[in-house]
PDB file of C-alpha atoms in Angstrom:
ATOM      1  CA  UNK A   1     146.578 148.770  74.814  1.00 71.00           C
ATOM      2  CA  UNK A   2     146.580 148.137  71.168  1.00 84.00           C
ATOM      3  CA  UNK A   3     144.658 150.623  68.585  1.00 84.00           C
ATOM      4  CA  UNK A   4     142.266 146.924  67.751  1.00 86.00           C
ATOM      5  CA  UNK A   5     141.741 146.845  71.775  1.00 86.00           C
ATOM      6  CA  UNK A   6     141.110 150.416  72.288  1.00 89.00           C
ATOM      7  CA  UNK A   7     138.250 150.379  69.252  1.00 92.00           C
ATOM      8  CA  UNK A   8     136.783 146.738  70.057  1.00 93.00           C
ATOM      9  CA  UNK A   9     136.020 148.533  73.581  1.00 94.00           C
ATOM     10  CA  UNK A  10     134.977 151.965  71.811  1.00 95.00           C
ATOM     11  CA  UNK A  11     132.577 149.828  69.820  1.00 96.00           C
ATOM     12  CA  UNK A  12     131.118 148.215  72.722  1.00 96.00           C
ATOM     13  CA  UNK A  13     130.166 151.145  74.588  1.00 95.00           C
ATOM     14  CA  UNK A  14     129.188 152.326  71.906  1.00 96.00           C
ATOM     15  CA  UNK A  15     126.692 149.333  70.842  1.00 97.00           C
ATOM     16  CA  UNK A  16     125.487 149.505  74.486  1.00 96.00           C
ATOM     17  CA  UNK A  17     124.317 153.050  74.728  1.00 97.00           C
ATOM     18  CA  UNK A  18     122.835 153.089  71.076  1.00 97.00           C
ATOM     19  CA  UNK A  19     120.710 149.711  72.282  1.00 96.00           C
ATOM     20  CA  UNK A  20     119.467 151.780  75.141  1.00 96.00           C
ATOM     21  CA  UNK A  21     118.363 154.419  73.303  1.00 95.00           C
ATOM     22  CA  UNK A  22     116.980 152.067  70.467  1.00 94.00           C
ATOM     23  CA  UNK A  23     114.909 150.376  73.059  1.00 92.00           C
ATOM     24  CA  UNK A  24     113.722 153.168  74.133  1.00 92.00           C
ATOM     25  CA  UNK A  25     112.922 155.558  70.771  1.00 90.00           C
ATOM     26  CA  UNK A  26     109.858 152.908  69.883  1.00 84.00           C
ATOM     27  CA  UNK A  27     108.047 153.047  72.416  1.00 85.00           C
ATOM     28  CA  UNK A  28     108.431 156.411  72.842  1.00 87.00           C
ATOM     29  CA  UNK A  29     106.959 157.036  69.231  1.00 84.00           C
ATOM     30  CA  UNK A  30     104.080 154.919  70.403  1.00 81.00           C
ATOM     31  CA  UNK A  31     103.016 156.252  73.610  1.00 83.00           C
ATOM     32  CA  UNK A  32     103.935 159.371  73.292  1.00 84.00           C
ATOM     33  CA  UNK A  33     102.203 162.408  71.029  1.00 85.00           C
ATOM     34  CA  UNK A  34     105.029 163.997  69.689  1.00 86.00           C
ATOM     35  CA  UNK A  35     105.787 166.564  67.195  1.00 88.00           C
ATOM     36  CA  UNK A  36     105.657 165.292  63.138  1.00 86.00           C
ATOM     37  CA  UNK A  37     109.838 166.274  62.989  1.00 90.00           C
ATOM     38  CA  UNK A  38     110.503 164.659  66.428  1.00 91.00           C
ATOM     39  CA  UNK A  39     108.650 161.799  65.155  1.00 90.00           C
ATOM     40  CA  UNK A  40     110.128 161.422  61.589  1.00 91.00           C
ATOM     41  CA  UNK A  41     113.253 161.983  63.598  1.00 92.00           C
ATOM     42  CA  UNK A  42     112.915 158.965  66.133  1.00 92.00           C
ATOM     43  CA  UNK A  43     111.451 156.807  63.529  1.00 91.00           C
ATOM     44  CA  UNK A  44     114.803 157.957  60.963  1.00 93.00           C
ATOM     45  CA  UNK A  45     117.333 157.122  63.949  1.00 95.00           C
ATOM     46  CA  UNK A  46     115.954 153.668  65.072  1.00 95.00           C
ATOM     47  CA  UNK A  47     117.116 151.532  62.487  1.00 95.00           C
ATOM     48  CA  UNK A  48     120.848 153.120  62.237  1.00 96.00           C
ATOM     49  CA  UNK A  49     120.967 152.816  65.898  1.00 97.00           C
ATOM     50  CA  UNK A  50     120.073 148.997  66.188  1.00 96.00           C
ATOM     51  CA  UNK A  51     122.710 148.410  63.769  1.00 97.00           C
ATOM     52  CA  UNK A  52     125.215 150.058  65.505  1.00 97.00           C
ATOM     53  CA  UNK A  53     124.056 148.430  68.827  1.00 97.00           C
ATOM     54  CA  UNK A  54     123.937 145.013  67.201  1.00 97.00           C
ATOM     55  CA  UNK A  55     127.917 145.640  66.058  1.00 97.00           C
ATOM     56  CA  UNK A  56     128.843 146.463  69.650  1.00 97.00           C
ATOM     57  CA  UNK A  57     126.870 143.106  70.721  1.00 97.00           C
ATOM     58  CA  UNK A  58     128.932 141.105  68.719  1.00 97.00           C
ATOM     59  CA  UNK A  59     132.681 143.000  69.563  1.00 96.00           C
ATOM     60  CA  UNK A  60     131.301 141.598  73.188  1.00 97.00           C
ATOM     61  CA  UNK A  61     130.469 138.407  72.194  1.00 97.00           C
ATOM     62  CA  UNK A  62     133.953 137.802  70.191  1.00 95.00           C
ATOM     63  CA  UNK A  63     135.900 138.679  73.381  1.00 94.00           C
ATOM     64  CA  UNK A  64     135.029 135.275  74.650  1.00 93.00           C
ATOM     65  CA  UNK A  65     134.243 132.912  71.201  1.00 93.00           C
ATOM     66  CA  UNK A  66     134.719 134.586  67.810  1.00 94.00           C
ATOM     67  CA  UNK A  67     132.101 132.789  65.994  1.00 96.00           C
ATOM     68  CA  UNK A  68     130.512 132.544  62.237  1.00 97.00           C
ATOM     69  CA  UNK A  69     127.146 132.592  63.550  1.00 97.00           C
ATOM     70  CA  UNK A  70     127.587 135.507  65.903  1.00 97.00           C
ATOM     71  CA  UNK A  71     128.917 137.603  62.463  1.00 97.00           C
ATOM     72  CA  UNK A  72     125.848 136.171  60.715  1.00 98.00           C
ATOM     73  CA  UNK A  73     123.620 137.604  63.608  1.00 98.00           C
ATOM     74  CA  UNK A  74     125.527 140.943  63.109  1.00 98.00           C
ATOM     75  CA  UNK A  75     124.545 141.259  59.613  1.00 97.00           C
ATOM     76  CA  UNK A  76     121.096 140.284  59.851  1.00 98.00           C
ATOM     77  CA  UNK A  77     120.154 142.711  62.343  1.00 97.00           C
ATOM     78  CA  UNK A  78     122.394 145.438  60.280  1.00 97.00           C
ATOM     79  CA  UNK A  79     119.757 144.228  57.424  1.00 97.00           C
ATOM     80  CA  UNK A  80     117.224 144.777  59.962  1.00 97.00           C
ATOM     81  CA  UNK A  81     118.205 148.109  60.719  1.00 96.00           C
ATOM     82  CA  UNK A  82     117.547 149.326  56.924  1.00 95.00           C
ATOM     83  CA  UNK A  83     114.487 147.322  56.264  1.00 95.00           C
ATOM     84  CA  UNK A  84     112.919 149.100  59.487  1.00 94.00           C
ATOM     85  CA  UNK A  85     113.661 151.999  58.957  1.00 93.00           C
ATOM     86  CA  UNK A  86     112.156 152.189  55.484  1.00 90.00           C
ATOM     87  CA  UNK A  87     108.800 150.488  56.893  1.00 90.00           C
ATOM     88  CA  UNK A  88     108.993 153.370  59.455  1.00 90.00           C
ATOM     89  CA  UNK A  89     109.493 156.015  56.805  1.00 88.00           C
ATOM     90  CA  UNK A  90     107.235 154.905  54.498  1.00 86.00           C
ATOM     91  CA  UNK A  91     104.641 154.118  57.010  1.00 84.00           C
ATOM     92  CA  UNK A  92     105.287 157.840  58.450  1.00 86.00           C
ATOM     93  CA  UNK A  93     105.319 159.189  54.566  1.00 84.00           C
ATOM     94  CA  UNK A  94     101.873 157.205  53.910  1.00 80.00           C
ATOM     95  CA  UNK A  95     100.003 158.383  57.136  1.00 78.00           C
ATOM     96  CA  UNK A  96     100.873 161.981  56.636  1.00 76.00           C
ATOM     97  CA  UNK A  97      99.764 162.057  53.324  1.00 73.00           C
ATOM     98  CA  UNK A  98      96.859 160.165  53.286  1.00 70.00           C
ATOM     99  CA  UNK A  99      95.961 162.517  56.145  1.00 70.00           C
ATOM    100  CA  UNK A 100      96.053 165.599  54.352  1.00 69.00           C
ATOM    101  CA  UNK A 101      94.747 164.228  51.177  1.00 62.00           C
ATOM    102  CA  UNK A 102      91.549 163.236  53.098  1.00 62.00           C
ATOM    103  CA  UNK A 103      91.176 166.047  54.641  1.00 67.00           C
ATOM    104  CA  UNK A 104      91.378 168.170  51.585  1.00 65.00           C
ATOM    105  CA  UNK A 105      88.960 165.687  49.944  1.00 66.00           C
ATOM    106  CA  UNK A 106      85.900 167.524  47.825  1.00 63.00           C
ATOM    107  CA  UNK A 107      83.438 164.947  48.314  1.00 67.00           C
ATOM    108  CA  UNK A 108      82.515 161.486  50.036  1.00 68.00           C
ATOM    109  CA  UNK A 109      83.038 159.635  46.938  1.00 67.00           C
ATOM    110  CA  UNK A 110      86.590 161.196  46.270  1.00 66.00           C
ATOM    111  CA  UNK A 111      87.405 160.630  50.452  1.00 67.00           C
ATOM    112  CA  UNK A 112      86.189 157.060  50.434  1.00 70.00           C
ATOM    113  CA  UNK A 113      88.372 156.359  47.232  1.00 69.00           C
ATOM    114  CA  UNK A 114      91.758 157.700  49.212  1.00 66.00           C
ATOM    115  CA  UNK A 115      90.350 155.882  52.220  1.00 68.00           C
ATOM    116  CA  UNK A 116      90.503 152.955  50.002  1.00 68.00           C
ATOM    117  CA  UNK A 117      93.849 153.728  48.608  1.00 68.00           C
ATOM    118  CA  UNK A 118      95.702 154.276  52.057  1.00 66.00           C
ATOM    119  CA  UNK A 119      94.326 150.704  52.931  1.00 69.00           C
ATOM    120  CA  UNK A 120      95.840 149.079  50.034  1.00 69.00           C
ATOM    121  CA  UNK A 121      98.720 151.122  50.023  1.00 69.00           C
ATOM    122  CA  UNK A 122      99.315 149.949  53.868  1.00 69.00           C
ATOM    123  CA  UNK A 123      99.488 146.338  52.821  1.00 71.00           C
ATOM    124  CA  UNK A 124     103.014 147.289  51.731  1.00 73.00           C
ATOM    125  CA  UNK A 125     104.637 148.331  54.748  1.00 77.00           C
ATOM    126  CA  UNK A 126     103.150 145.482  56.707  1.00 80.00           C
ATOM    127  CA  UNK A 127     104.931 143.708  54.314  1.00 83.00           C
ATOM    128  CA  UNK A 128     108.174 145.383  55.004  1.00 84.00           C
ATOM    129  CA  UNK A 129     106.862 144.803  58.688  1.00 87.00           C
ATOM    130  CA  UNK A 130     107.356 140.836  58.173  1.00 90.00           C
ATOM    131  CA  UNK A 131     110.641 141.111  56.146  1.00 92.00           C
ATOM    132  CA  UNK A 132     111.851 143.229  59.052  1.00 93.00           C
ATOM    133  CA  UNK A 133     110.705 140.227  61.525  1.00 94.00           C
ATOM    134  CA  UNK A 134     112.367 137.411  59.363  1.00 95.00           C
ATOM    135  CA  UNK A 135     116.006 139.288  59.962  1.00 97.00           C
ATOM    136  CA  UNK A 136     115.636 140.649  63.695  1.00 97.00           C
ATOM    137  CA  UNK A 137     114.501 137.370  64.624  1.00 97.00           C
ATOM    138  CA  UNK A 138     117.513 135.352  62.852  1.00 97.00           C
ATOM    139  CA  UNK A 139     120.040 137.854  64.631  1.00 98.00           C
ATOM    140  CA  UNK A 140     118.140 137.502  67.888  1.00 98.00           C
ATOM    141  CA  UNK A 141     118.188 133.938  67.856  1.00 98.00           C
ATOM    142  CA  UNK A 142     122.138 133.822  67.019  1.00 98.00           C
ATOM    143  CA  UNK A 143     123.274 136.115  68.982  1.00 98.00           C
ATOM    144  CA  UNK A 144     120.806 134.811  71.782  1.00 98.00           C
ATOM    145  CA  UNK A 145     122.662 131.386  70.853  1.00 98.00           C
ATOM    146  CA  UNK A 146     126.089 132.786  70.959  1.00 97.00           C
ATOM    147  CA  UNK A 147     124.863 134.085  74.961  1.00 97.00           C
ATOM    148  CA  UNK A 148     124.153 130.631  75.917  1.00 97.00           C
ATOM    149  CA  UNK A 149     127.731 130.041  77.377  1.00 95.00           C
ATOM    150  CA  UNK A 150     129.239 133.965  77.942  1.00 95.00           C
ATOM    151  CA  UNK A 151     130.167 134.569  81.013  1.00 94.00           C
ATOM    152  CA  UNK A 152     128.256 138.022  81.037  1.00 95.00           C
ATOM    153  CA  UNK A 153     124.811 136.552  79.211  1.00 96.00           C
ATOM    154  CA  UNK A 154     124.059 132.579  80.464  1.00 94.00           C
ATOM    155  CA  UNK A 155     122.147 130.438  79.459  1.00 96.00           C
ATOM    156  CA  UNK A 156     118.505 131.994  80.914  1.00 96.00           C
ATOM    157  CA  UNK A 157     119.482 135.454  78.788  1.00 96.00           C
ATOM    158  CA  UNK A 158     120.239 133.232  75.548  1.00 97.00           C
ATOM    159  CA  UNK A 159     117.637 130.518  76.344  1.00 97.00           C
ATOM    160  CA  UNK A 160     115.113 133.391  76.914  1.00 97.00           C
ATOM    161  CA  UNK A 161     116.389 135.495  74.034  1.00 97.00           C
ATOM    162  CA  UNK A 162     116.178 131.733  71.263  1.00 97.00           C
ATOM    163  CA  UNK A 163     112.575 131.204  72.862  1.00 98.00           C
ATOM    164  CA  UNK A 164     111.565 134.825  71.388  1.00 97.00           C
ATOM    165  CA  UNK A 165     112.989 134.885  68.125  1.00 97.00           C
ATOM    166  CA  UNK A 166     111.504 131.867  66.854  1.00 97.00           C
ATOM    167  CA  UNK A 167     108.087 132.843  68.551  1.00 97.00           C
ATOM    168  CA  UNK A 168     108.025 136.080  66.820  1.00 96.00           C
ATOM    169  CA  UNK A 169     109.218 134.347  63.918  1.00 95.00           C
ATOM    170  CA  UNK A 170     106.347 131.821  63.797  1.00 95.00           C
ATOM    171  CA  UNK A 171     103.775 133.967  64.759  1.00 94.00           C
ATOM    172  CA  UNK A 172     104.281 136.206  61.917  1.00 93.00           C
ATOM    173  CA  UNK A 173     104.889 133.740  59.406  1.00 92.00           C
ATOM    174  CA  UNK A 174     102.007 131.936  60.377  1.00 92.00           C
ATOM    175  CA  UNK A 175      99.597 135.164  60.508  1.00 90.00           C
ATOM    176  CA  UNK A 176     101.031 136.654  57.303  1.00 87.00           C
ATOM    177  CA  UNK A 177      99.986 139.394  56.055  1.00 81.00           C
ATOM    178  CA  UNK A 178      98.215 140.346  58.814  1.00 83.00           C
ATOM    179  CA  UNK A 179      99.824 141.213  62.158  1.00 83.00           C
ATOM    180  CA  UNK A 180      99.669 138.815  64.762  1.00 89.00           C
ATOM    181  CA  UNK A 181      98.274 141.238  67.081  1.00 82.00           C
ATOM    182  CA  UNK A 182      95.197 142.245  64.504  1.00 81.00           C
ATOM    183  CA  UNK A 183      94.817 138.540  64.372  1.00 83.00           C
ATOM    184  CA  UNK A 184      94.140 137.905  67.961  1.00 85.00           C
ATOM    185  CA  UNK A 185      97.604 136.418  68.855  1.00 88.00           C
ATOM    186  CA  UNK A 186     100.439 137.591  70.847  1.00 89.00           C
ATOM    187  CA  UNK A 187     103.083 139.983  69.469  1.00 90.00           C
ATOM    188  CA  UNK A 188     106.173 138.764  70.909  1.00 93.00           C
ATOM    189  CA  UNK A 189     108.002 142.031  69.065  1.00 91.00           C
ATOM    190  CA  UNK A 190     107.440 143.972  72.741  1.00 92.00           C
ATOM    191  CA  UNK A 191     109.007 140.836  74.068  1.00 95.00           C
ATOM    192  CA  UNK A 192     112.254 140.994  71.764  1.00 96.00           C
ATOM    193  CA  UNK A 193     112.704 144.906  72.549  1.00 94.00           C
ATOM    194  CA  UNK A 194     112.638 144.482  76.428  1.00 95.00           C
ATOM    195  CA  UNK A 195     115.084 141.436  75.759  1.00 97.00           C
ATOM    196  CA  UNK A 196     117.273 143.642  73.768  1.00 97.00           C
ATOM    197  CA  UNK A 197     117.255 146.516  76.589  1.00 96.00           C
ATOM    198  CA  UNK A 198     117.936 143.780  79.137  1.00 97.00           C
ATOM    199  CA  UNK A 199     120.747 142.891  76.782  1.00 97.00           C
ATOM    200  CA  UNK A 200     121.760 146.391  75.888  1.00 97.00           C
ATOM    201  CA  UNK A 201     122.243 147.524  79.935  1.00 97.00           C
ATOM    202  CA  UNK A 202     124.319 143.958  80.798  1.00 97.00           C
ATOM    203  CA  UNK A 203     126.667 144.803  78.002  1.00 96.00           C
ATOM    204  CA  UNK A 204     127.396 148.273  79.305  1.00 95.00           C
ATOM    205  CA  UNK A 205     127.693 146.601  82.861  1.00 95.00           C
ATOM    206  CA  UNK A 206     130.032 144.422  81.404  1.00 95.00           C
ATOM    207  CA  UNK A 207     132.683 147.114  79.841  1.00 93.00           C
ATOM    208  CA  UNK A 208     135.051 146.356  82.642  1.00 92.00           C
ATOM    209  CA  UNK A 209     135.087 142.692  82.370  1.00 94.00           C
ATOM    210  CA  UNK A 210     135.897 143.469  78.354  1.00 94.00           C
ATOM    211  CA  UNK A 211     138.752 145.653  79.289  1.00 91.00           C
ATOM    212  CA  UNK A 212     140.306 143.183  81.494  1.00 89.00           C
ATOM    213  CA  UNK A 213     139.765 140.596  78.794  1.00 87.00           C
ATOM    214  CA  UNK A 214     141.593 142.748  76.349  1.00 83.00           C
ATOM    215  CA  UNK A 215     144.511 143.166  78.596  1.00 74.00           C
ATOM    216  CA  UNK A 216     143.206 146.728  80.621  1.00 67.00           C
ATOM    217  CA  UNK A 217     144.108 146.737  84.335  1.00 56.00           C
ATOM    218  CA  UNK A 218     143.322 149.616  86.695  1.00 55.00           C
TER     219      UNK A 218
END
């Protein structure tokens, strides 16, 4: 096996395990009370992972059809990666310090001003929120494109995967700047994540089929 073989399959076990644990770390932060370091930490490691999961996607995806769009879909979720992971840290940075500035408030006039603050202040990471949409949702729908005829996706995984992108997509274009959940719509981002775990755990139960496509037989 060459040294390009050996880390094209590195990189896809790699990609696989980091999209587990990517699919996992946000709802996690949600649902779970947590610690403020474990938290900073989760929210910190969530974007770095996804771009390292979305790299092992497309070393997968090349084994059958190297592709321009399937590289495109790499780097837009790699740019999707970095723009969550500020939103996360600056929503995180913003929470905590309204928090404490609140709380240390002298009077109702000075705690109704920083109330009023942290509001307007929080119209910039839900702007970060839709920027982050706009490139998750290209990659998805590429990479959900590139699927259609894999042998180890199909065409329900990549039909399923299109379907979400551009319905997260719309929906948060069309409710903009609000999200579409505090609008009273659906917020297909749930949706994506469970796609992307469904996608993570077939690429790690495809690592043999990649090693006999690069020439690996046991």
């Amino acid at each position: 096996m060459t040294k390009e073989n050996a880390l094209t399959l590195t990189w896809i076990k790699v990609g696989a395990v980091a999209g587990i644990i990517t699919c996992v770390i946000y709802p996690l932060m949600i649902a779970v009370e947590m610690p403020r370091l474990l938290t900073v930490a989760c929210a910190a490691a969530f974007g770095p992972l996804l771009s390292l999961a979305s790299v092992g996607f497309y070393h997968l995806l090349r084994l059958h059809l190297k592709t321009v769009t399937a590289q495109i879909a790499t780097g837009a979720n790699v740019i999707a990666g970095s723009i969550v992971n500020m939103m996360l840290v600056v929503q995180l940075a913003v929470s905590y310090s309204m928090e404490e500035y609140v709380k240390n408030a002298g009077d109702a006039t000075t705690k109704a001003t920083l109330e009023w603050v942290g509001k307007v202040v929080d119209k910039v990471q839900l702007g970060l929120d839709v920027s982050w949409d706009v490139f998750i949702a290209i990659g998805t729908l590429l990479f959900a494109v590139n699927m259609l005829n894999h042998p180890r996706f199909g065409k329900i995984l990549g039909g399923l995967g299109a379907l979400l992108a551009v319905l997260l997509l719309g929906f948060n274009l069309y409710t903009f700047p609000i999200p579409p959940a505090n609008a009273e719509l659906i917020d297909f981002g749930p949706f994506v994540g469970l796609w992307y775990l469904v996608v993570s755990i077939q690429a790690l139960r495809s690592f043999a089929w990649a090693k006999k496509s690069v020439g690996v037989i046991e």
